[in-house]
mmCIF file of C-alpha atoms in Angstrom:
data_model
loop_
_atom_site.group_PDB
_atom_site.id
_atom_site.type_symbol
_atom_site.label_atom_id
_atom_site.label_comp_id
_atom_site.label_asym_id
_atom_site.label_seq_id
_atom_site.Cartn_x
_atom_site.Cartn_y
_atom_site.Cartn_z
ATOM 1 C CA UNK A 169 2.757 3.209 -11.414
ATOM 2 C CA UNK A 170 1.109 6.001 -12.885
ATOM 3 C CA UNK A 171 -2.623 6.724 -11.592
ATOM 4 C CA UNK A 172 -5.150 8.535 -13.645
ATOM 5 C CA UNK A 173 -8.378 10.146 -12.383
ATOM 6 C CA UNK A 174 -11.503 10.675 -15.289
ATOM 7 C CA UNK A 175 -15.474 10.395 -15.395
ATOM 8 C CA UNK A 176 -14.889 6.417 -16.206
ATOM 9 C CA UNK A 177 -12.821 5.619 -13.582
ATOM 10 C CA UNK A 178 -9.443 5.023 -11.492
ATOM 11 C CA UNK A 179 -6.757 4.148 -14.443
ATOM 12 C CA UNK A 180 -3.585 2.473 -13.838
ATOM 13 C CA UNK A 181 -0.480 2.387 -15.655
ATOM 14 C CA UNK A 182 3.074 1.871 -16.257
ATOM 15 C CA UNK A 183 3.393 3.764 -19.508
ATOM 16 C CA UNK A 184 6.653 6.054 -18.573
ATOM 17 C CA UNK A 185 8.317 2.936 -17.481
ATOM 18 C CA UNK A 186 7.585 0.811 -20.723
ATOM 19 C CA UNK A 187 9.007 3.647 -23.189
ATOM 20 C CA UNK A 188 12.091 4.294 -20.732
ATOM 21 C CA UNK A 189 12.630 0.709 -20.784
ATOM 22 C CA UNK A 190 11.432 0.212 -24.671
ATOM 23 C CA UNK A 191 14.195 3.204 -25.315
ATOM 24 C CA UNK A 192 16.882 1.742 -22.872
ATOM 25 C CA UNK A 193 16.804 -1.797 -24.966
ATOM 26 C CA UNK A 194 16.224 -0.354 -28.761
ATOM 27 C CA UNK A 195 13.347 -1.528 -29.052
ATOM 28 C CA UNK A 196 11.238 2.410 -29.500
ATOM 29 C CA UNK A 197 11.518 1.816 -33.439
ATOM 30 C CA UNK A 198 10.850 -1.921 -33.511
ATOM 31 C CA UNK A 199 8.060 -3.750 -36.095
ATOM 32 C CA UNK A 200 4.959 -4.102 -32.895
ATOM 33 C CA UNK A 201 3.409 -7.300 -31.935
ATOM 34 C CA UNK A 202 -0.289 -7.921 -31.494
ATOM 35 C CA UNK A 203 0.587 -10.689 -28.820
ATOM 36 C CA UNK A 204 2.949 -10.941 -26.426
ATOM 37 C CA UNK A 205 3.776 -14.985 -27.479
ATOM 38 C CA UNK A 206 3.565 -17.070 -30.807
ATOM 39 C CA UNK A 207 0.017 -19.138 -30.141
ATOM 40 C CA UNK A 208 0.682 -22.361 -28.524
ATOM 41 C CA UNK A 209 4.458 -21.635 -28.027
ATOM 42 C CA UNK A 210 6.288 -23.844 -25.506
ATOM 43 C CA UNK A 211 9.980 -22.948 -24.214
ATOM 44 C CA UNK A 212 12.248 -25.824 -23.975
ATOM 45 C CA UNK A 213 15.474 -25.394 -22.033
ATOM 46 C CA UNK A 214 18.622 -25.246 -23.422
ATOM 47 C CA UNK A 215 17.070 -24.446 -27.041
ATOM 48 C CA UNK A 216 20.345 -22.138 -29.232
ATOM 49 C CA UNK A 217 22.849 -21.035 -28.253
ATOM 50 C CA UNK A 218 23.811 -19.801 -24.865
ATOM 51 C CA UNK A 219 23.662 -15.839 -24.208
ATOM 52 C CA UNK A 220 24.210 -13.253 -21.328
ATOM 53 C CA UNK A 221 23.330 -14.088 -17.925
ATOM 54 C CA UNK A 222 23.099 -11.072 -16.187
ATOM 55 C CA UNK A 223 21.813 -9.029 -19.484
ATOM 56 C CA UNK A 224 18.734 -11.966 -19.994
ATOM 57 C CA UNK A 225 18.176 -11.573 -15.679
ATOM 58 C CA UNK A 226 17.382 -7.869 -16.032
ATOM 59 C CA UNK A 227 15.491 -7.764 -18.993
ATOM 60 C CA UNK A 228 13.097 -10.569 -17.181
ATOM 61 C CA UNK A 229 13.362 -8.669 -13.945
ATOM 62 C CA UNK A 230 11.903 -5.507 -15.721
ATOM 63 C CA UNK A 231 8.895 -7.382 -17.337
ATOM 64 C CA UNK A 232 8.116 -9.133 -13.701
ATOM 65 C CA UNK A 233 7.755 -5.761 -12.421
ATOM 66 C CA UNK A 234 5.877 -4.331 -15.696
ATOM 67 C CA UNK A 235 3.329 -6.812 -15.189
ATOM 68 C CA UNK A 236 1.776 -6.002 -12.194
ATOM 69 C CA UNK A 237 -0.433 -3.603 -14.539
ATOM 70 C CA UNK A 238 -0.434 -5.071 -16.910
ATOM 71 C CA UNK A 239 -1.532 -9.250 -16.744
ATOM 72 C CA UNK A 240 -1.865 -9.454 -20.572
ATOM 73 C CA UNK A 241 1.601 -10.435 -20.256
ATOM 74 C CA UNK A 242 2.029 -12.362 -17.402
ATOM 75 C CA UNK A 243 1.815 -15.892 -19.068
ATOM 76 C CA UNK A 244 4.879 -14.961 -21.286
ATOM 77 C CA UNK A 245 6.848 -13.240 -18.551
ATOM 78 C CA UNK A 246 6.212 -16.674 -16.194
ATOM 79 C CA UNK A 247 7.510 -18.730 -19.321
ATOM 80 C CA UNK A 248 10.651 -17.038 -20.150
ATOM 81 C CA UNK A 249 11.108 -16.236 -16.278
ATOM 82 C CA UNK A 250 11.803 -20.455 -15.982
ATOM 83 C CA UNK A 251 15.046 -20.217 -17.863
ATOM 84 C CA UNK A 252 16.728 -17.363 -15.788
ATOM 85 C CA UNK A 253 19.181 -20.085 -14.419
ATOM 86 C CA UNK A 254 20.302 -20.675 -18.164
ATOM 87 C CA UNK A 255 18.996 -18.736 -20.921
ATOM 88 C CA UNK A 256 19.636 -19.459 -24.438
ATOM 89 C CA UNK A 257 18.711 -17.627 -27.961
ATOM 90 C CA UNK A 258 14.875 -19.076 -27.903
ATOM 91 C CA UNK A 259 14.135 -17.440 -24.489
ATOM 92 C CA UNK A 260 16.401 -14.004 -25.204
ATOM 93 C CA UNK A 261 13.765 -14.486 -28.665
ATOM 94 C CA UNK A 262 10.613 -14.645 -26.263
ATOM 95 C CA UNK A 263 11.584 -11.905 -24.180
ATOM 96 C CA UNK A 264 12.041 -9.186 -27.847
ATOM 97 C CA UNK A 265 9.232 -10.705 -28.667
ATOM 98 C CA UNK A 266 7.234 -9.484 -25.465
ATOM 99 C CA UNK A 267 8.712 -5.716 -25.783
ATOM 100 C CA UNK A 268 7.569 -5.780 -29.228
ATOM 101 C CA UNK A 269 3.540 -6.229 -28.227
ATOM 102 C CA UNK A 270 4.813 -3.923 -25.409
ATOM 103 C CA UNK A 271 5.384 -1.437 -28.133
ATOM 104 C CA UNK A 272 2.157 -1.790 -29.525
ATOM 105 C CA UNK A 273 0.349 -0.225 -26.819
ATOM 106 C CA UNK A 274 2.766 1.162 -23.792
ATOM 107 C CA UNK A 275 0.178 2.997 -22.276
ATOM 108 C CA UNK A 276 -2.285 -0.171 -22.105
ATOM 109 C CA UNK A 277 -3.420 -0.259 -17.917
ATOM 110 C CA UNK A 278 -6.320 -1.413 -15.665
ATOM 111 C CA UNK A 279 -9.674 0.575 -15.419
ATOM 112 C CA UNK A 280 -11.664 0.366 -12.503
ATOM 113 C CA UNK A 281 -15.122 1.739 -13.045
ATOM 114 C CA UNK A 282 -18.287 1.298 -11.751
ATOM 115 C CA UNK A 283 -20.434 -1.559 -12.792
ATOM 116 C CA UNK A 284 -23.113 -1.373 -9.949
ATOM 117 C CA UNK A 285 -22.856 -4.629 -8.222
ATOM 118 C CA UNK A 286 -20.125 -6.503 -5.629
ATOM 119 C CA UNK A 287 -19.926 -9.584 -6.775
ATOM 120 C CA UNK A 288 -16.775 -11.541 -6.548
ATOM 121 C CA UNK A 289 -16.088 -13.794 -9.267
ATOM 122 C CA UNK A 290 -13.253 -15.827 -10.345
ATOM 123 C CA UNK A 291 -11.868 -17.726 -13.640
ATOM 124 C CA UNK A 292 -9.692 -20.566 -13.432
ATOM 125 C CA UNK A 293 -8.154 -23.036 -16.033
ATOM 126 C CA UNK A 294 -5.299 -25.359 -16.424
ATOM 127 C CA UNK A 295 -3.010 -26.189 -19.520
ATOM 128 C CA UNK A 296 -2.523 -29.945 -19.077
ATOM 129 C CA UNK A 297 1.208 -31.478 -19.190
ATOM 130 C CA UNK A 298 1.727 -27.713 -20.895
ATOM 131 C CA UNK A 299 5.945 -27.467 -20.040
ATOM 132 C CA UNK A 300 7.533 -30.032 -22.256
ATOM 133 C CA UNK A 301 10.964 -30.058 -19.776
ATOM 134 C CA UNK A 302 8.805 -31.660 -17.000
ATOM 135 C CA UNK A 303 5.489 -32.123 -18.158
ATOM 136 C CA UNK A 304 4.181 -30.377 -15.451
ATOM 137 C CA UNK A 305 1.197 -28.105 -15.922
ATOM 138 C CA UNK A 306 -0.187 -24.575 -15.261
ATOM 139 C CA UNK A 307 -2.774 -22.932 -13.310
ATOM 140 C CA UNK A 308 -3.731 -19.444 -13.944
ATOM 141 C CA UNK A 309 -6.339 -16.991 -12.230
ATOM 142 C CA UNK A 310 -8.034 -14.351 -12.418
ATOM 143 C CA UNK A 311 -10.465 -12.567 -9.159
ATOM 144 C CA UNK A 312 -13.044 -9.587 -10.171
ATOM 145 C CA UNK A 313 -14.765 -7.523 -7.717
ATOM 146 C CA UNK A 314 -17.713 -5.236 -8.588
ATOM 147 C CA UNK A 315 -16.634 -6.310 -12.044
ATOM 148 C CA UNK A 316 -13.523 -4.910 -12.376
ATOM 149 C CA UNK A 317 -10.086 -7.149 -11.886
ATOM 150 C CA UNK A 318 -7.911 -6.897 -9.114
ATOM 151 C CA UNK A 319 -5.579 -9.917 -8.934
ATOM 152 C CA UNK A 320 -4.387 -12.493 -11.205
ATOM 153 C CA UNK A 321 -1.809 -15.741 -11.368
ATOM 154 C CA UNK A 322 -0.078 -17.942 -13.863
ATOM 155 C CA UNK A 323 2.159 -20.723 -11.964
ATOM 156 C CA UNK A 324 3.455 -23.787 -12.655
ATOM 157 C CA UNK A 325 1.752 -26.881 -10.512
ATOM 158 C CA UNK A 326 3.945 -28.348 -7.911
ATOM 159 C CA UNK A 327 3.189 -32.036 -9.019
ATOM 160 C CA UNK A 328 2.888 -34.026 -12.554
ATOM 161 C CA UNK A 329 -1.192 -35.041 -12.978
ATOM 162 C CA UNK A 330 -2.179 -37.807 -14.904
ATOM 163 C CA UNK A 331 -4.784 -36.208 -16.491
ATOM 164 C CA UNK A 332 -6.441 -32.753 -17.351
ATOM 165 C CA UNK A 333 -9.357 -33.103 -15.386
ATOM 166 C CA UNK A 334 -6.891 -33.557 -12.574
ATOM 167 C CA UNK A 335 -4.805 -30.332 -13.626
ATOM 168 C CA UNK A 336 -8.322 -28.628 -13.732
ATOM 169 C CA UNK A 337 -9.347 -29.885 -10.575
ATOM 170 C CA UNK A 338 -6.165 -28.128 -8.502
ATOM 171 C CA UNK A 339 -5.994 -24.806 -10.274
ATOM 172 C CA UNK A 340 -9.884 -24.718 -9.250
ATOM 173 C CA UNK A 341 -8.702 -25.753 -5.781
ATOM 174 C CA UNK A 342 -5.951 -22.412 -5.922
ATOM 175 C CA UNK A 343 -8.911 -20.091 -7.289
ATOM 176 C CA UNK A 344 -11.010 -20.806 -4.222
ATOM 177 C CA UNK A 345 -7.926 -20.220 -1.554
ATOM 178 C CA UNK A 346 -7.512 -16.574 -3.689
ATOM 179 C CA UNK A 347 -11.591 -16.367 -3.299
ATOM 180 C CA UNK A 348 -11.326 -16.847 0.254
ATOM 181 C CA UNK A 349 -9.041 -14.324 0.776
ATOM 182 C CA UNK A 350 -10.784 -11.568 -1.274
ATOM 183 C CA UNK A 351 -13.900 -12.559 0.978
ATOM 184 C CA UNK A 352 -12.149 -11.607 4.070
ATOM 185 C CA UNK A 353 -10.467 -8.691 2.822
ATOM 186 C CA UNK A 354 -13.608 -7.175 2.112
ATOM 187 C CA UNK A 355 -15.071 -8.254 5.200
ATOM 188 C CA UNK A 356 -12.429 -6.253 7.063
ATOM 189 C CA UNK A 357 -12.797 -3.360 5.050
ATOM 190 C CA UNK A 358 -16.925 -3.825 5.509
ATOM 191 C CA UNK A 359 -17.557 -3.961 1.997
ATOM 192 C CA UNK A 360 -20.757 -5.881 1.087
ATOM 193 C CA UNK A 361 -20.409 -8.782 -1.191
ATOM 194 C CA UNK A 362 -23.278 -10.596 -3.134
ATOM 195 C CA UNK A 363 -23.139 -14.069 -2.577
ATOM 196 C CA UNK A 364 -22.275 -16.722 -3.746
ATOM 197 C CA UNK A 365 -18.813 -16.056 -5.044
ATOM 198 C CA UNK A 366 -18.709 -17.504 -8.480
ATOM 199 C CA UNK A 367 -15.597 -19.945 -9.643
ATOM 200 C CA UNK A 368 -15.967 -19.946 -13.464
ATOM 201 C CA UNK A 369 -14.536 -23.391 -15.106
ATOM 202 C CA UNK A 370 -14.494 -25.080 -18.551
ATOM 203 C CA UNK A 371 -14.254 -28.543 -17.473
ATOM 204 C CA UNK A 372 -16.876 -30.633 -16.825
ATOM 205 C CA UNK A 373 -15.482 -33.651 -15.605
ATOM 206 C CA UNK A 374 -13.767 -31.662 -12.841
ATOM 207 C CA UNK A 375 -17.284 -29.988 -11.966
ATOM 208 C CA UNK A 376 -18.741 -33.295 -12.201
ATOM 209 C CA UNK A 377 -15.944 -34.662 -9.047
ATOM 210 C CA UNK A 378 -17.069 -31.757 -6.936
ATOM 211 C CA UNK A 379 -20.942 -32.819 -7.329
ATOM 212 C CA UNK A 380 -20.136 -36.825 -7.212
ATOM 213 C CA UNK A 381 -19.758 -37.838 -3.478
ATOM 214 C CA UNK A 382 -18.876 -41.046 -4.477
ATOM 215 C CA UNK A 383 -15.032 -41.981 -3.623
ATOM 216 C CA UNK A 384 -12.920 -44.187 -5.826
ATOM 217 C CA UNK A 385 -9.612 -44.655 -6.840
ATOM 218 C CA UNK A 386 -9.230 -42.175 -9.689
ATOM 219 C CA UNK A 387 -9.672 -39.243 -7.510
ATOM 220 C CA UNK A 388 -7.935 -40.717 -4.014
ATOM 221 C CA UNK A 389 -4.874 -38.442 -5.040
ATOM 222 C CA UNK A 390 -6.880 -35.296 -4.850
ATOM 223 C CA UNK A 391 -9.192 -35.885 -1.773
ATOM 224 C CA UNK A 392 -7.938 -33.385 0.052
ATOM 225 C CA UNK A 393 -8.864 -30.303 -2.241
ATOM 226 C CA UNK A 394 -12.046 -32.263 -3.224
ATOM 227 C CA UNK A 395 -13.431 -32.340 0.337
ATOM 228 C CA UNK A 396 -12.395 -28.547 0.366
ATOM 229 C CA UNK A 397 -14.391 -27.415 -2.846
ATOM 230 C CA UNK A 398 -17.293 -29.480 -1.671
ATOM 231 C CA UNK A 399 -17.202 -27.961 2.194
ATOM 232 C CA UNK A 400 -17.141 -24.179 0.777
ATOM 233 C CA UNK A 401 -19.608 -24.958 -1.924
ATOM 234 C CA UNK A 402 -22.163 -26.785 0.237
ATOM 235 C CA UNK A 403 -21.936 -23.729 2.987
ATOM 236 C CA UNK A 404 -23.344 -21.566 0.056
ATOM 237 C CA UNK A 405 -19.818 -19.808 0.112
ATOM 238 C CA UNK A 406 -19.241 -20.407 -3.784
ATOM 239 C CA UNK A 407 -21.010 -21.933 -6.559
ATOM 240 C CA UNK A 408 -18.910 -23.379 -9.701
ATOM 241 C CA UNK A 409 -20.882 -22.703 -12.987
ATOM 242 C CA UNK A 410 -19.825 -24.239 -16.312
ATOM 243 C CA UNK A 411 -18.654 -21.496 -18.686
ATOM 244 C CA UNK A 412 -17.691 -22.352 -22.520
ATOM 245 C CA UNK A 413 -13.540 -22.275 -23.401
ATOM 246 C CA UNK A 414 -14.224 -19.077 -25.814
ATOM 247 C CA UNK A 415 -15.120 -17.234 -22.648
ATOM 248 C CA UNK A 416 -13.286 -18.536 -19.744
ATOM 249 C CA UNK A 417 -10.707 -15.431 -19.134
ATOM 250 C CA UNK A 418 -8.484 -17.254 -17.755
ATOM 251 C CA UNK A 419 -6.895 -19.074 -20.612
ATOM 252 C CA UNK A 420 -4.767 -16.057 -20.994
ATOM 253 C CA UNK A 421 -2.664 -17.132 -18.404
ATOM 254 C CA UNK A 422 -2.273 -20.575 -19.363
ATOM 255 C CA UNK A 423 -1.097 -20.781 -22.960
ATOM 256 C CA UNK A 424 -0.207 -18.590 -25.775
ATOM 257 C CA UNK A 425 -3.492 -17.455 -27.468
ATOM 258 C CA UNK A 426 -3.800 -16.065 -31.349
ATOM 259 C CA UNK A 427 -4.842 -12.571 -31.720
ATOM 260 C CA UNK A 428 -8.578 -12.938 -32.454
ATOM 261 C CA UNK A 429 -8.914 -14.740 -29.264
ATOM 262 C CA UNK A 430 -6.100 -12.569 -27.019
ATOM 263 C CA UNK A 431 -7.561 -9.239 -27.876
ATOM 264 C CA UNK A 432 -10.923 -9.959 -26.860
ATOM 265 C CA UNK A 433 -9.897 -11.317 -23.610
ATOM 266 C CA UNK A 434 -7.898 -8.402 -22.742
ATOM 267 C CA UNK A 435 -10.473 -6.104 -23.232
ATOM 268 C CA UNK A 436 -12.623 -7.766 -21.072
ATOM 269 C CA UNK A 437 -9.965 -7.644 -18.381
ATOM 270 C CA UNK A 438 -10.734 -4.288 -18.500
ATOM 271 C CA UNK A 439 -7.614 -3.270 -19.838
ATOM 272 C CA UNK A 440 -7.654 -0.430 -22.142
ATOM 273 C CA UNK A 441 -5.448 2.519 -23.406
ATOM 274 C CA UNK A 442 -5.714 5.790 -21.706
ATOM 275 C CA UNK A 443 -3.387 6.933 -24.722
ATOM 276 C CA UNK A 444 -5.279 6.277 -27.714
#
């Protein structure tokens, strides 16, 4: 990881690694990408035909390790990651297709730079039934602290939900734990926060199941991270605000976006290219 010192800020990188790895596969002189997947593309397994085991392992193992600067990718790199057990053409397809938006910008990173506050805030979302193999869906995340991002997830759920509210409902439940943790981190480091932390969402029927005390069979399945929203946001820990689906940052880690919605959202990720 490459680390770059300037009047803006703290920049991180992994541009040597992308062009050794871009050079390594052929893929220096390929036709760039302006996204890493197709919008709304969903893998199935055991799509084409069959290829390399070991060659499609590597070439997944590299991008896992590329992405921990750079989460504009993540989402693709957790999709085609599902099929190292048996890859086929489709997936070997997804992964050229992520080192060709690679090669549009290898020297993309993470800024940190001042923004004059500590608030922690976090954006969560959920692509409902998104995996057509098991119709499970996924949660993604991402934490900012003083403004700037410093950790992010895309992972499948554990269990099938019934409905999207539901699917909203747990990867709010997984952006809390992460808010938590921040919280204490930068208590031990005695860092001041501003409270409360703020847990972005764009569903209102799962805000609305936080606010509703009122039990009932519909939500009996998810009492357990209900009570545990509720607790943290009644102790003034967190507050949930409603934020519109053209803003909420986290939908880059849930589905394949187009490019007039992906670029956006990267920049205000705070990515940008040292190199350009």
């Amino acid at each position: 990881i490459e680390v770059a010192h300037s009047p803006s800020g703290i920049f991180l990188s992994q541009r040597k690694y992308t062009l050794d790895f871009l050079t390594e596969t052929a893929m220096l002189g390929c036709k760039p990408a302006d996204t890493p997947l197709e919008p709304n593309t969903h893998l199935k397994g055991q799509e084409g035909d069959p290829v390399d085991k070991g060659s499609y392992q590597r070439l997944v193992g590299r991008l896992i390790y590329l992405s921990h600067t750079r989460p504009d990718i993540t989402f693709a790199v957790i999709m085609v990651s599902q099929y190292m057990h048996d890859p086929h053409s489709t997936h070997l397809e997804a992964v050229y297709r992520i080192l060709r938006y690679l090669k549009s910008a290898p020297g993309r990173g993470i800024l940190f730079s001042k923004h004059g506050h500590w608030r922690v805030d976090c954006f969560t979302d959920a692509d409902w039934a998104g995996c057509p193999d098991d119709r499970r869906s996924t949660s993604g995340y991402c934490t900012f602290v003083g403004g700037n991002l410093i950790s992010w997830r895309s992972k499948k759920q554990s269990v099938v939900v019934r409905s999207s509210a539901e699917a909203e409902f747990r990867a709010m439940a997984h952006g809390i734990c992460e808010l938590l943790w921040v919280r204490g981190l930068l208590q031990d480091l005695g860092l001041p926060t501003d409270p409360p932390m703020r847990l972005y969402c764009d569903n209102k029927s799962a805000i609305s199941i936080v606010h509703n005390p009122v039990r009932h069979d519909r939500t009996k399945h998810i009492e357990i991270d209900r009570h545990f929203i509720k607790e943290k946001m009644e102790a003034g820990v967190i507050c949930i605000p409603f934020v519109q689906s053209g803003t909420q940052l986290a939908d880059i880690f849930t589905k394949g976006l187009g490019f007039k919605i992906f670029s956006p959202f990267v920049n205000k990720l705070g990515m940008s290219n040292i190199y350009a």
